[in-house]
mmCIF file of C-alpha atoms and ligand atoms in Angstrom:
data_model
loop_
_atom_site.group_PDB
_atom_site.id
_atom_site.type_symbol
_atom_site.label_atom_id
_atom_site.label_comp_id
_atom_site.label_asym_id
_atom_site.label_seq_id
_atom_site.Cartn_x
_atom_site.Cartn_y
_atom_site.Cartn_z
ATOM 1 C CA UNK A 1 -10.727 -28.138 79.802
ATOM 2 C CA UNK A 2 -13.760 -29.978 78.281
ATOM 3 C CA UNK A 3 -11.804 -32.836 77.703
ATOM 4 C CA UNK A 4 -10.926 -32.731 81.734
ATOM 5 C CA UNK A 5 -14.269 -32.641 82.859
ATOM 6 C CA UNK A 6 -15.322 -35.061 80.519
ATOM 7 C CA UNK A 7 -12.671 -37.672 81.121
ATOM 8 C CA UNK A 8 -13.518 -37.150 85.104
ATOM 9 C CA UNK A 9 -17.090 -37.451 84.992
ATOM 10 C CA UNK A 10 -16.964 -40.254 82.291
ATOM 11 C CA UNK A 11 -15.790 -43.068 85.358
ATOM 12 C CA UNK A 12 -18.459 -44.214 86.382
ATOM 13 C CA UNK A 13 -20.646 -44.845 83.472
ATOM 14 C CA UNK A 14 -24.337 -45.276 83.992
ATOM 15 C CA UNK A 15 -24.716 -48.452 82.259
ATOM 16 C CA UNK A 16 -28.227 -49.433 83.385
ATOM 17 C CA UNK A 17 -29.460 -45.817 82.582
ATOM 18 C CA UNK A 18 -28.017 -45.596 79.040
ATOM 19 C CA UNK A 19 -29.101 -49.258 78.513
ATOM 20 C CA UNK A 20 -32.394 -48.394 78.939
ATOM 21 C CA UNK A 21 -32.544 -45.048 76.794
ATOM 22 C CA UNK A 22 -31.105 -46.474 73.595
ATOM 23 C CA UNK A 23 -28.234 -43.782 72.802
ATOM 24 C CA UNK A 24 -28.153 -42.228 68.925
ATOM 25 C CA UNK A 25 -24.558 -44.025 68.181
ATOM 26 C CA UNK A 26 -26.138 -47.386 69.506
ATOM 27 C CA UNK A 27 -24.720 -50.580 67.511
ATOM 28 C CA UNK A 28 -24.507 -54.232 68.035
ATOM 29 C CA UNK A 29 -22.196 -56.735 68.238
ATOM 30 C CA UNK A 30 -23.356 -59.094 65.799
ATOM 31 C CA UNK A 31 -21.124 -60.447 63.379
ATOM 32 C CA UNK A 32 -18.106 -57.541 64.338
ATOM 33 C CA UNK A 33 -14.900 -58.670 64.905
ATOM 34 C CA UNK A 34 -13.188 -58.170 67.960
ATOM 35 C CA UNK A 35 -9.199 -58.002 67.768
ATOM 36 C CA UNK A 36 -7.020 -58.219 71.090
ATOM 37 C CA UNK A 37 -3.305 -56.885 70.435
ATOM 38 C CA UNK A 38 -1.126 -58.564 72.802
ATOM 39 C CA UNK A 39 2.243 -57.549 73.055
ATOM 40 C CA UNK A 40 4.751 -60.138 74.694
ATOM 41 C CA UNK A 41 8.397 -59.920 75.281
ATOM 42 C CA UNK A 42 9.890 -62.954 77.200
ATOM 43 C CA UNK A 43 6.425 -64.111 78.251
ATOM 44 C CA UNK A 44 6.397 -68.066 77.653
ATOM 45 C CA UNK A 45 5.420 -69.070 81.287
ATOM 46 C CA UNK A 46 2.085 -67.072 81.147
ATOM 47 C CA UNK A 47 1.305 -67.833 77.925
ATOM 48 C CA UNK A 48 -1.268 -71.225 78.800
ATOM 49 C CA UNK A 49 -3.408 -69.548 81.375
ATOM 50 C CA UNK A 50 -3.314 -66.789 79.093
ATOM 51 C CA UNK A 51 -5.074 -68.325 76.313
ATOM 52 C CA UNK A 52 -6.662 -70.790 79.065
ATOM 53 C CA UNK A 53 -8.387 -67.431 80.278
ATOM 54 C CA UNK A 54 -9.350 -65.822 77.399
ATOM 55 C CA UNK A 55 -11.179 -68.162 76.186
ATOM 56 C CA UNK A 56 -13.472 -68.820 79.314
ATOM 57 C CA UNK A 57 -14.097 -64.735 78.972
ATOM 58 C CA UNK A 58 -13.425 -63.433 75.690
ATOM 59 C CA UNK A 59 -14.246 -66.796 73.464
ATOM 60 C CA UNK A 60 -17.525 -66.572 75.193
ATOM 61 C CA UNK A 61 -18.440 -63.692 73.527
ATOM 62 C CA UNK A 62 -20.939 -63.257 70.968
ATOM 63 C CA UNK A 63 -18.153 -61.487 68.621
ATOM 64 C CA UNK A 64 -16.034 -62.687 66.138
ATOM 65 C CA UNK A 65 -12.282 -63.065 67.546
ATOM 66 C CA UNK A 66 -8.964 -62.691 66.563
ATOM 67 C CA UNK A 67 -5.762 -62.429 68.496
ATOM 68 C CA UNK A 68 -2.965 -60.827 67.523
ATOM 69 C CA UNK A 69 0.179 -61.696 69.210
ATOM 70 C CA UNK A 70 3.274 -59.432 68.635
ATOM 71 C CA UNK A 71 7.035 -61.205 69.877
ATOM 72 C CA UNK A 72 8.961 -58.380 70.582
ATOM 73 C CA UNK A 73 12.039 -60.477 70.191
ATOM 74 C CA UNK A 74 11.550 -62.386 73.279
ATOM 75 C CA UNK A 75 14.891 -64.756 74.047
ATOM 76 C CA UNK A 76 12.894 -67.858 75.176
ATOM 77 C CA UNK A 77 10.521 -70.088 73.787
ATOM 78 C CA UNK A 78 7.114 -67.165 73.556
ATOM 79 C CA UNK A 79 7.481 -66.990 69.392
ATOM 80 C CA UNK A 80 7.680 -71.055 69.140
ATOM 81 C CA UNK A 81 4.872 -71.716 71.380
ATOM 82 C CA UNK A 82 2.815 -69.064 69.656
ATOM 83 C CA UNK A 83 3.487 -70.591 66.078
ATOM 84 C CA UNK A 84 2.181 -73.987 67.281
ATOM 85 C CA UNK A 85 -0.787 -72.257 68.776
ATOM 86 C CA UNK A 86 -1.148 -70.650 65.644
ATOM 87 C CA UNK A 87 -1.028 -73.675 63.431
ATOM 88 C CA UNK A 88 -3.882 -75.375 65.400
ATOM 89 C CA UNK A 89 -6.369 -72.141 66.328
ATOM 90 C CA UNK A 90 -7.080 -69.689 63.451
ATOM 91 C CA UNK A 91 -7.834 -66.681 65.759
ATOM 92 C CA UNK A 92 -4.082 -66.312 66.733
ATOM 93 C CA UNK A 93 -2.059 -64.642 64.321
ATOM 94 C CA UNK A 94 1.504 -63.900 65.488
ATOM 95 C CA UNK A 95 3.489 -60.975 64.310
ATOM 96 C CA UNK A 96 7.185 -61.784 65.127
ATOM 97 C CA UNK A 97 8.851 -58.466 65.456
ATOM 98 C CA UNK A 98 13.195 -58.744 64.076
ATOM 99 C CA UNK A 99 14.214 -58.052 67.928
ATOM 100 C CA UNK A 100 12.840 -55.995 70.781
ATOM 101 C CA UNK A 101 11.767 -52.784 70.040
ATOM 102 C CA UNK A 102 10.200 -51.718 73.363
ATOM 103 C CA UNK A 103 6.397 -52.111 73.924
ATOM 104 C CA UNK A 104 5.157 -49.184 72.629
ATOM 105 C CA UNK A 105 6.592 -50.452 69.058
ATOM 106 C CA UNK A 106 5.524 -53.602 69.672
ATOM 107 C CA UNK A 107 1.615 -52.383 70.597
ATOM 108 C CA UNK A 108 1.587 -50.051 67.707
ATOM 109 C CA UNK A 109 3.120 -52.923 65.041
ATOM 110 C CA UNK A 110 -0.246 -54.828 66.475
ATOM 111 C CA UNK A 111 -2.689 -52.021 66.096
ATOM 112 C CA UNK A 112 -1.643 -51.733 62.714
ATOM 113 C CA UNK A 113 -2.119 -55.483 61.916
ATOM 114 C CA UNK A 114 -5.625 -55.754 63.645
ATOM 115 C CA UNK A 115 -8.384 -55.925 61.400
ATOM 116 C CA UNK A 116 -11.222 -55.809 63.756
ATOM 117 C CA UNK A 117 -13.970 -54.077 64.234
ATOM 118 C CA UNK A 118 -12.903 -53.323 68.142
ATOM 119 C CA UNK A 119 -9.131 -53.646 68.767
ATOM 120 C CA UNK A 120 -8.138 -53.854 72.717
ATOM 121 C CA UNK A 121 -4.580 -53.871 73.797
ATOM 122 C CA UNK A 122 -3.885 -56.208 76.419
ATOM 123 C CA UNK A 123 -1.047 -57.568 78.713
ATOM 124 C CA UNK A 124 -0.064 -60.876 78.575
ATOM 125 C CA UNK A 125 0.547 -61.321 81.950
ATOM 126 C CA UNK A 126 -3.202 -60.497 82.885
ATOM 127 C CA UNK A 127 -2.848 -58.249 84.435
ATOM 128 C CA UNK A 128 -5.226 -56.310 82.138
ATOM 129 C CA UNK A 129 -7.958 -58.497 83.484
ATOM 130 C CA UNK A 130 -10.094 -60.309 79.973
ATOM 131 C CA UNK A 131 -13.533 -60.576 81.790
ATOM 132 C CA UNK A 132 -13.531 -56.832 81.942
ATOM 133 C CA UNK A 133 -14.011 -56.644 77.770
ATOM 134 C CA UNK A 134 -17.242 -57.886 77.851
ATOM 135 C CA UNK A 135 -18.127 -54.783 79.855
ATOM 136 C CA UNK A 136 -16.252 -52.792 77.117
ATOM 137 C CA UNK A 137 -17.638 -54.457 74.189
ATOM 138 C CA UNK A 138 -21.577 -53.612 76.310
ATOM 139 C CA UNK A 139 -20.418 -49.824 76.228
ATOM 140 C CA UNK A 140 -19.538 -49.831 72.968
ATOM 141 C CA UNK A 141 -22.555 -51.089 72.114
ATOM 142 C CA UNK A 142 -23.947 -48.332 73.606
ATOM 143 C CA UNK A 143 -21.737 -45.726 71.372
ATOM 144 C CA UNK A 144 -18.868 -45.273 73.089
ATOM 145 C CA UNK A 145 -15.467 -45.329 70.395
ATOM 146 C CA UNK A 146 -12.917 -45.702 73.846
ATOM 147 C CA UNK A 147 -13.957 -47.497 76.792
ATOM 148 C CA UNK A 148 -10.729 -47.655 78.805
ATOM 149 C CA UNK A 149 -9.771 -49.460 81.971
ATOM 150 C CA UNK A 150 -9.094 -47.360 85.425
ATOM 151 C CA UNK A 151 -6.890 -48.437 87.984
ATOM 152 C CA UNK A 152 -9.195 -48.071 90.982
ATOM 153 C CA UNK A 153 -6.821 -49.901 93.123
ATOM 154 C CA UNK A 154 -3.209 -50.423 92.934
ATOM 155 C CA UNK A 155 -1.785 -52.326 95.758
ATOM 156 C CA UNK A 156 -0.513 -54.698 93.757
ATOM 157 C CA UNK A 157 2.030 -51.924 93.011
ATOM 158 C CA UNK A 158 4.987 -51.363 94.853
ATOM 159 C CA UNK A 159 4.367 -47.771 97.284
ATOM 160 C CA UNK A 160 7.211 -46.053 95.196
ATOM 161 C CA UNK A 161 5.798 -47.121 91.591
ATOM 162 C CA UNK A 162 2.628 -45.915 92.960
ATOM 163 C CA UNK A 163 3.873 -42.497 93.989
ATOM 164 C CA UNK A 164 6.216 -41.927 90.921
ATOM 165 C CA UNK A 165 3.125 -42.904 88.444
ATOM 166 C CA UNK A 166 0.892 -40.734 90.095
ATOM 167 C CA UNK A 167 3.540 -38.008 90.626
ATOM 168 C CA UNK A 168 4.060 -38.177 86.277
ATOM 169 C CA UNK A 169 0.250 -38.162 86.161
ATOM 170 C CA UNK A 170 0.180 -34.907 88.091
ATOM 171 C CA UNK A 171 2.980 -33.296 86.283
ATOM 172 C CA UNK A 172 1.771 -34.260 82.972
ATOM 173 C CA UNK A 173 -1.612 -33.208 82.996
ATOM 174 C CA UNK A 174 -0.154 -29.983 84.377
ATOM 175 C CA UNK A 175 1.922 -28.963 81.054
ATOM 176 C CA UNK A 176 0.286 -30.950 78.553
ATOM 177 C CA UNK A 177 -2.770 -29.783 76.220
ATOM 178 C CA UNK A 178 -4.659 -33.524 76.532
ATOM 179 C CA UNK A 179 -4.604 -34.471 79.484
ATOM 180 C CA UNK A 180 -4.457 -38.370 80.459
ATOM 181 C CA UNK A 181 -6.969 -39.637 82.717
ATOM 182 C CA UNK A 182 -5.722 -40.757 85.814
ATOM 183 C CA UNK A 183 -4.723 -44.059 86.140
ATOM 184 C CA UNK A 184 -5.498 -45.163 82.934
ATOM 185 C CA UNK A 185 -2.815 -47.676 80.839
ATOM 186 C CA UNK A 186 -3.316 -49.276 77.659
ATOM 187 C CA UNK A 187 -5.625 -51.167 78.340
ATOM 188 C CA UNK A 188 -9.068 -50.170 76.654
ATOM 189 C CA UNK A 189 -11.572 -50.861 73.631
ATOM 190 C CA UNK A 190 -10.957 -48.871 70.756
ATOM 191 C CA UNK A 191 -13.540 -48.621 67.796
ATOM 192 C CA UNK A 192 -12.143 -49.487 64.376
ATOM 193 C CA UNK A 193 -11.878 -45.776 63.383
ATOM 194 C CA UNK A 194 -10.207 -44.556 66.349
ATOM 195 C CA UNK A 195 -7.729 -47.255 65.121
ATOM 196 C CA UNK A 196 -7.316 -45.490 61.675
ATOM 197 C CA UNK A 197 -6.809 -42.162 63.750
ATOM 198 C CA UNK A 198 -3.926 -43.386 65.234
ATOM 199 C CA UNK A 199 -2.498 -44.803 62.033
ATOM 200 C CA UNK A 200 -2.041 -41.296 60.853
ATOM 201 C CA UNK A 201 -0.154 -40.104 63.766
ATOM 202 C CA UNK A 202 3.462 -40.351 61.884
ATOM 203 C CA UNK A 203 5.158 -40.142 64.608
ATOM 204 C CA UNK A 204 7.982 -42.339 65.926
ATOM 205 C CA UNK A 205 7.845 -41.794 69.680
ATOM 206 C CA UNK A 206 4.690 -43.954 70.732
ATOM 207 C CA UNK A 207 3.891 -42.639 73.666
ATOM 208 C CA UNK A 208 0.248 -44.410 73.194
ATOM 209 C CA UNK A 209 -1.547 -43.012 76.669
ATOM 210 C CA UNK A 210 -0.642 -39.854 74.842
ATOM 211 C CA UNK A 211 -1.830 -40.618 71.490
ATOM 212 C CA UNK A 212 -5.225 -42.240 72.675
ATOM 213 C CA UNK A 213 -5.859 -39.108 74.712
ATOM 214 C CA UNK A 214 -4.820 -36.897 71.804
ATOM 215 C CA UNK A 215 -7.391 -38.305 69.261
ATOM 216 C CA UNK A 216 -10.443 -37.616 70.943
ATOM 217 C CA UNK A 217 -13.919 -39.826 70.476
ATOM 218 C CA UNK A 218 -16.391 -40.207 72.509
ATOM 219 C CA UNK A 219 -14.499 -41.946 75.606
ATOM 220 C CA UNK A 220 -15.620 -43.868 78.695
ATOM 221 C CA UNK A 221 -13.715 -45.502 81.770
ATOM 222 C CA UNK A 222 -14.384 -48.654 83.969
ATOM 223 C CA UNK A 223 -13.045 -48.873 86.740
ATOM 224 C CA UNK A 224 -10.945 -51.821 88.064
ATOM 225 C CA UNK A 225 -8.409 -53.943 90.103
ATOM 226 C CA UNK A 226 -5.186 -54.398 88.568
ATOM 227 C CA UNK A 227 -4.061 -57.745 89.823
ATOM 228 C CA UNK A 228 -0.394 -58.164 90.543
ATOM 229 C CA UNK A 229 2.038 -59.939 87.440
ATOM 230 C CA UNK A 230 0.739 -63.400 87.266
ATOM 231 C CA UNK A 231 4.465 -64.871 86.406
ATOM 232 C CA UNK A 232 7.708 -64.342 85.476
ATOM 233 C CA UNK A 233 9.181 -60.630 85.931
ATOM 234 C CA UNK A 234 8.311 -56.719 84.553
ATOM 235 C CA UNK A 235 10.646 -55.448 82.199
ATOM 236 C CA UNK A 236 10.132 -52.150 83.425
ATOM 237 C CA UNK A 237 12.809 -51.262 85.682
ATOM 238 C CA UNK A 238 13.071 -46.988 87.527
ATOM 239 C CA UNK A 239 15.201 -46.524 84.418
ATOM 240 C CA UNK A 240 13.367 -47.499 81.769
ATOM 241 C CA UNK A 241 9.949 -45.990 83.423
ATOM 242 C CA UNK A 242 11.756 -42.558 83.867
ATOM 243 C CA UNK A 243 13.003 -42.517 80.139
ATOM 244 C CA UNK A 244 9.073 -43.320 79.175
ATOM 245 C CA UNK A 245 8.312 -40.424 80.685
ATOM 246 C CA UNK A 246 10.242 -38.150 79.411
ATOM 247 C CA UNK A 247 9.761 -39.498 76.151
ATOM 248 C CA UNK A 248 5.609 -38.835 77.470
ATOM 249 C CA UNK A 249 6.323 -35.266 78.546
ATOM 250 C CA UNK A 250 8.276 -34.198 75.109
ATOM 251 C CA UNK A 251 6.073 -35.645 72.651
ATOM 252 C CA UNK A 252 3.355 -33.259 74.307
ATOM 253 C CA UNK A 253 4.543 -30.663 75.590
ATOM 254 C CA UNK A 254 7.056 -27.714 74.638
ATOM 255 C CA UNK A 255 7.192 -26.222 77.414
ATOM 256 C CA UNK A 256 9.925 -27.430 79.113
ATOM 257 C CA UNK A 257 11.623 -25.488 76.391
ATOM 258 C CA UNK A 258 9.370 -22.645 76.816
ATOM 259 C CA UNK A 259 10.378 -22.517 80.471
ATOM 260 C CA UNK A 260 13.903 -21.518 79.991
ATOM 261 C CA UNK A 261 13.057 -17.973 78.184
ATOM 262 C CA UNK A 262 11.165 -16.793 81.455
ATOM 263 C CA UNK A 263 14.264 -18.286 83.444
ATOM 264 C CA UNK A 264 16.509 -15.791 81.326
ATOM 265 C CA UNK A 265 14.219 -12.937 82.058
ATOM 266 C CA UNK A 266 13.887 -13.454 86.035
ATOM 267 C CA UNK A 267 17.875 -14.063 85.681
ATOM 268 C CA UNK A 268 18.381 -10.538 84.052
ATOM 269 C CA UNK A 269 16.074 -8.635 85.720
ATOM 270 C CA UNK A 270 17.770 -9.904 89.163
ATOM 271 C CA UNK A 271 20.810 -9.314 87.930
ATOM 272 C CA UNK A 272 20.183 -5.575 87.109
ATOM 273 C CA UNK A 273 18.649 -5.146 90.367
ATOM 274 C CA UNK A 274 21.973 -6.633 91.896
ATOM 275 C CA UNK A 275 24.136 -4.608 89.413
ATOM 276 C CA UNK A 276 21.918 -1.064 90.361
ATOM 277 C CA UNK A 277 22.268 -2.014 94.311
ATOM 278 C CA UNK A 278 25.943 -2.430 93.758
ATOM 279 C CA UNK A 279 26.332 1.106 91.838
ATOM 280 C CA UNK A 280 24.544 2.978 94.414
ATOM 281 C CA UNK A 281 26.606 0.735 97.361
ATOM 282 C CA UNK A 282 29.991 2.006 95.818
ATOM 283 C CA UNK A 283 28.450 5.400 95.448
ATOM 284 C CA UNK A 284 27.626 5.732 98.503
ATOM 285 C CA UNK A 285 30.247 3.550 101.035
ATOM 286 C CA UNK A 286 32.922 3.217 98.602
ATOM 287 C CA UNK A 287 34.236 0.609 97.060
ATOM 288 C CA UNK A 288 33.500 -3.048 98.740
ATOM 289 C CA UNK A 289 36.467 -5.853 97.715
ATOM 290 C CA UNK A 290 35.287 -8.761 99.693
ATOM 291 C CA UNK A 291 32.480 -10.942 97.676
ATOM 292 C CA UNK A 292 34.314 -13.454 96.351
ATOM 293 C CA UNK A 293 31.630 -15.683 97.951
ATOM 294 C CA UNK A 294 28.715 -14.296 96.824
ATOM 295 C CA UNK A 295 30.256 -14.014 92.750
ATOM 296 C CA UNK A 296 31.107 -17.673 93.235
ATOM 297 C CA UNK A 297 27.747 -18.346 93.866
ATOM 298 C CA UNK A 298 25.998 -16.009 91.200
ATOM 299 C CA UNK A 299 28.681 -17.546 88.564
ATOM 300 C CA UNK A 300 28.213 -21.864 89.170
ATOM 301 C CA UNK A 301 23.923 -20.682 89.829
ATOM 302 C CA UNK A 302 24.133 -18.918 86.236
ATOM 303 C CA UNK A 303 26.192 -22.154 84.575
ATOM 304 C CA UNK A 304 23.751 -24.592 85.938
ATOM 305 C CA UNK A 305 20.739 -22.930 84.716
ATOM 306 C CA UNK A 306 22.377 -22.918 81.408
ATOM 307 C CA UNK A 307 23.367 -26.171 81.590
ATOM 308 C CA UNK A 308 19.673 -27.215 82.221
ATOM 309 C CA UNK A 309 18.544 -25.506 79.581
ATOM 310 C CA UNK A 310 20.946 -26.998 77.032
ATOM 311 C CA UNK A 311 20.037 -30.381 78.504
ATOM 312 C CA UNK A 312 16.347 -29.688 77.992
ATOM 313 C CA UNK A 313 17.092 -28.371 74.889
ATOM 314 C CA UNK A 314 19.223 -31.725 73.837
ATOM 315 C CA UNK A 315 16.547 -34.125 74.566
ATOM 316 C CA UNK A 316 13.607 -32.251 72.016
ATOM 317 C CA UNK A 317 16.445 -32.363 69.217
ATOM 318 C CA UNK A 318 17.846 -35.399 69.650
ATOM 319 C CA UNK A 319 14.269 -36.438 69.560
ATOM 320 C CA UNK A 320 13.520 -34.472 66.746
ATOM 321 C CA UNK A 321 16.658 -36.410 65.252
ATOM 322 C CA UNK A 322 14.794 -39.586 65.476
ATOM 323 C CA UNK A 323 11.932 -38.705 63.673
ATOM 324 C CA UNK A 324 13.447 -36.504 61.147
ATOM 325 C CA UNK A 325 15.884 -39.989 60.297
ATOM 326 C CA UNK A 326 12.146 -41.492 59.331
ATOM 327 C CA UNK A 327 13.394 -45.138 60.534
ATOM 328 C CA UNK A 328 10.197 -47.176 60.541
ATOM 329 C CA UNK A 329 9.119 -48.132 64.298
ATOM 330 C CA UNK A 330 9.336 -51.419 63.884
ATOM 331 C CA UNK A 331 10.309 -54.368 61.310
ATOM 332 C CA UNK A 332 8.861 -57.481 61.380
ATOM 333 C CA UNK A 333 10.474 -60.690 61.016
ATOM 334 C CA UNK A 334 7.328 -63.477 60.518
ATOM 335 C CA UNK A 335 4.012 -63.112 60.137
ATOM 336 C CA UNK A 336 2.156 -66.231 61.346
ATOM 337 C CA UNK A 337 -1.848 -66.809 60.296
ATOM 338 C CA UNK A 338 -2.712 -63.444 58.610
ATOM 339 C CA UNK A 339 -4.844 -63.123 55.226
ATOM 340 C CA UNK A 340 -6.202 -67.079 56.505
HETATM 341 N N1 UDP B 1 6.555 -55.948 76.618
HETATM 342 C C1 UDP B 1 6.981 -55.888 75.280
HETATM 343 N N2 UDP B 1 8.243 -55.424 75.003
HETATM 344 C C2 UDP B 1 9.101 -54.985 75.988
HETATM 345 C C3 UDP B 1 8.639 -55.027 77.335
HETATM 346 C C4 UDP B 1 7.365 -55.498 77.604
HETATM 347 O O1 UDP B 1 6.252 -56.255 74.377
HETATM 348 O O2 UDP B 1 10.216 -54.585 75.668
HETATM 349 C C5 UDP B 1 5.198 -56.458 76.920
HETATM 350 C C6 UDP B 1 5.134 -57.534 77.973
HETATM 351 O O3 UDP B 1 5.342 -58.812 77.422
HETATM 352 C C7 UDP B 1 3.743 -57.385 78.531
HETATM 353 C C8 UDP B 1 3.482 -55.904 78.405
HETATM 354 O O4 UDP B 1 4.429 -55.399 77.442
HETATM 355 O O5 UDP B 1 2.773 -58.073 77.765
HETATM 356 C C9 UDP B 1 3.636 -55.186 79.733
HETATM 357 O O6 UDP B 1 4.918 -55.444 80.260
HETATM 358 P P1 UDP B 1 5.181 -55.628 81.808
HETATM 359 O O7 UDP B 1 4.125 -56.501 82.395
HETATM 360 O O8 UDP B 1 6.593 -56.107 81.944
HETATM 361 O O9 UDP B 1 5.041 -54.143 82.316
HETATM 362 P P2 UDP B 1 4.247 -53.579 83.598
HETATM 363 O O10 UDP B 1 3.012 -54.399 83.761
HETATM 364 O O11 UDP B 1 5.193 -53.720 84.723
HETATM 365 O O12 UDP B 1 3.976 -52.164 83.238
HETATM 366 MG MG1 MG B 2 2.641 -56.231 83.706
#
């Protein structure tokens, strides 16, 4: 509940007020490092104004830099044209991942290879726009550990990925203990131990907008306007998005699970009401042979719910599956321009 009021009155940050009043956690940028994590499957035709943009707002400023660029086993040319980028600027350091493993591997394999001081995860089709970090990196000057990005606008967004995303939101904030800001994505500032926080999360299912909610800080949004996909296409198709959030909704909630026992309950208790009414009906009129109809019903109502509840059931073990098999969440192929 804290955490909800907190995360709602956090978005619009007085930044001239705390500016003034220099805050107890206040810190500079001076000499910190400052590590972007981009993941990129397939992204070779954004890749120059990419780099073309960050540095005009990022290089620019006063921080130390480093860019770490994970290939999640992208088919065309992204992991050659990062190596020759690589070879010729010393803040790119590319972490070629053995083949795709989704972004949520890929974001995590980055987080873990950052070394900065700050670490913010970033799109590499900009549409996490780079002149908002110099906003973060202010407000983290200011003590904040999180400073995220909010979606103020999303009309870049087709209606229906508009609705379903803020149709999840809804839902999960309703069942889960740590609640998600609205409109919030990846995209944020994270302070270097926030970072190690989320290193000890040993869990395989990366649902990150989970995971950053989970660990706490001291958090702050900005708002913003999420531009549309600068080129080439999202790899997020209605399937994929609807497996994400299911993954979302079972990694922090159980009570989907939960659900089921007062399902049985309301099922009994209706049908000893039934079962009682019929007693006293044959008792008192006799016995009553039409009602095939009605059992019908009663019988395929009573094998769907348990059929739901098996499914439900199947998707927390077969998760549990996964992480009890202890696979590591990624491997990585290459390392390009680390320990340099
Ligand atoms: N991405 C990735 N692995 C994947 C799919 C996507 O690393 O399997 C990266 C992609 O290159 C991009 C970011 O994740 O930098 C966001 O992907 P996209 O723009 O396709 O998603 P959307 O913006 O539609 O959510
Ligand atoms: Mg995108």
């Amino acid at each position: 509940m804290a955490d909800k009021t907190r995360a709602a009155g956090a978005q619009k940050p007085k930044a001239s007020a705390a500016q003034k009043v220099k805050a107890p956690g206040a810190r500079s940028r001076r000499g910190r490092t400052l590590s972007l994590v981009i993941p990129m499957h397939d992204e070779a035709p954004v890749l120059d104004s990419l780099f073309r943009q960050l540095d005009e707002t990022v290089g620019r400023l006063a921080v130390k830099l480093e860019i770490v660029c994970v290939d999640d086993g992208s088919r065309d040319a992204t992991l050659e044209l990062l190596s020759t980028r690589a070879a010729r600027d010393r803040r790119v350091k590319v972490l070629s991942l053995s083949r795709n493993f989704g972004k949520e591997a890929a974001l995590t394999a980055g987080l873990e290879a950052a070394s900065g001081d700050m670490v913010v995860p970033l799109d590499a089709d900009l549409q996490d726009p780079p002149e908002l970090i110099g906003e973060f990196v202010t407000l983290w000057e200011q003590g904040y550990d999180v400073v995220y990005g909010v979606r103020s606008d999303r009309t870049s967004d087709t209606v229906l990925k508009r609705a379903s995303a803020n149709l999840f939101y809804q839902l999960f904030n309703s069942v889960s203990d740590y609640p998600i800001p609205a409109s919030t994505g990846d995209f944020r500032l994270m302070d270097r131990k926030v970072i190690e926080a989320l290193a000890r999360l040993p869990e395989r299912n990366r649902f990150m907008k989970g995971l950053f909610a989970w660990v706490g800080f001291k958090q702050v949004g900005v708002p913003y306007v999420r531009p549309a996909r600068m080129a080439g296409t999202t790899a997020w198709g209605y399937r994929k998005l609807f497996r994400f959030a299911v993954d979302g909704v079972t990694a922090f909630t159980t009570l989907p699970l939960r659900i089921w026992t007062l399902v049985g309950i309301g099922a009994a208790v209706l049908a000893i009401i039934t079962g009682v009414g019929l007693i006293v009906r044959v008792l008192m009129v006799g016995r009553d042979v039409p009602g095939y109809a009605s059992l019908m019903v009663a019988l395929l109502f009573g094998f769907a719910l348990q059929m739901i509840a098996l499914g439900v059931m199947g998707e927390y073990i077969g998760r549990m599956y996964q992480e009890v098999k202890g696979r590591p969440t990624y491997l990585v192929k290459d390392r390009i321009g680390f320990d340099s």
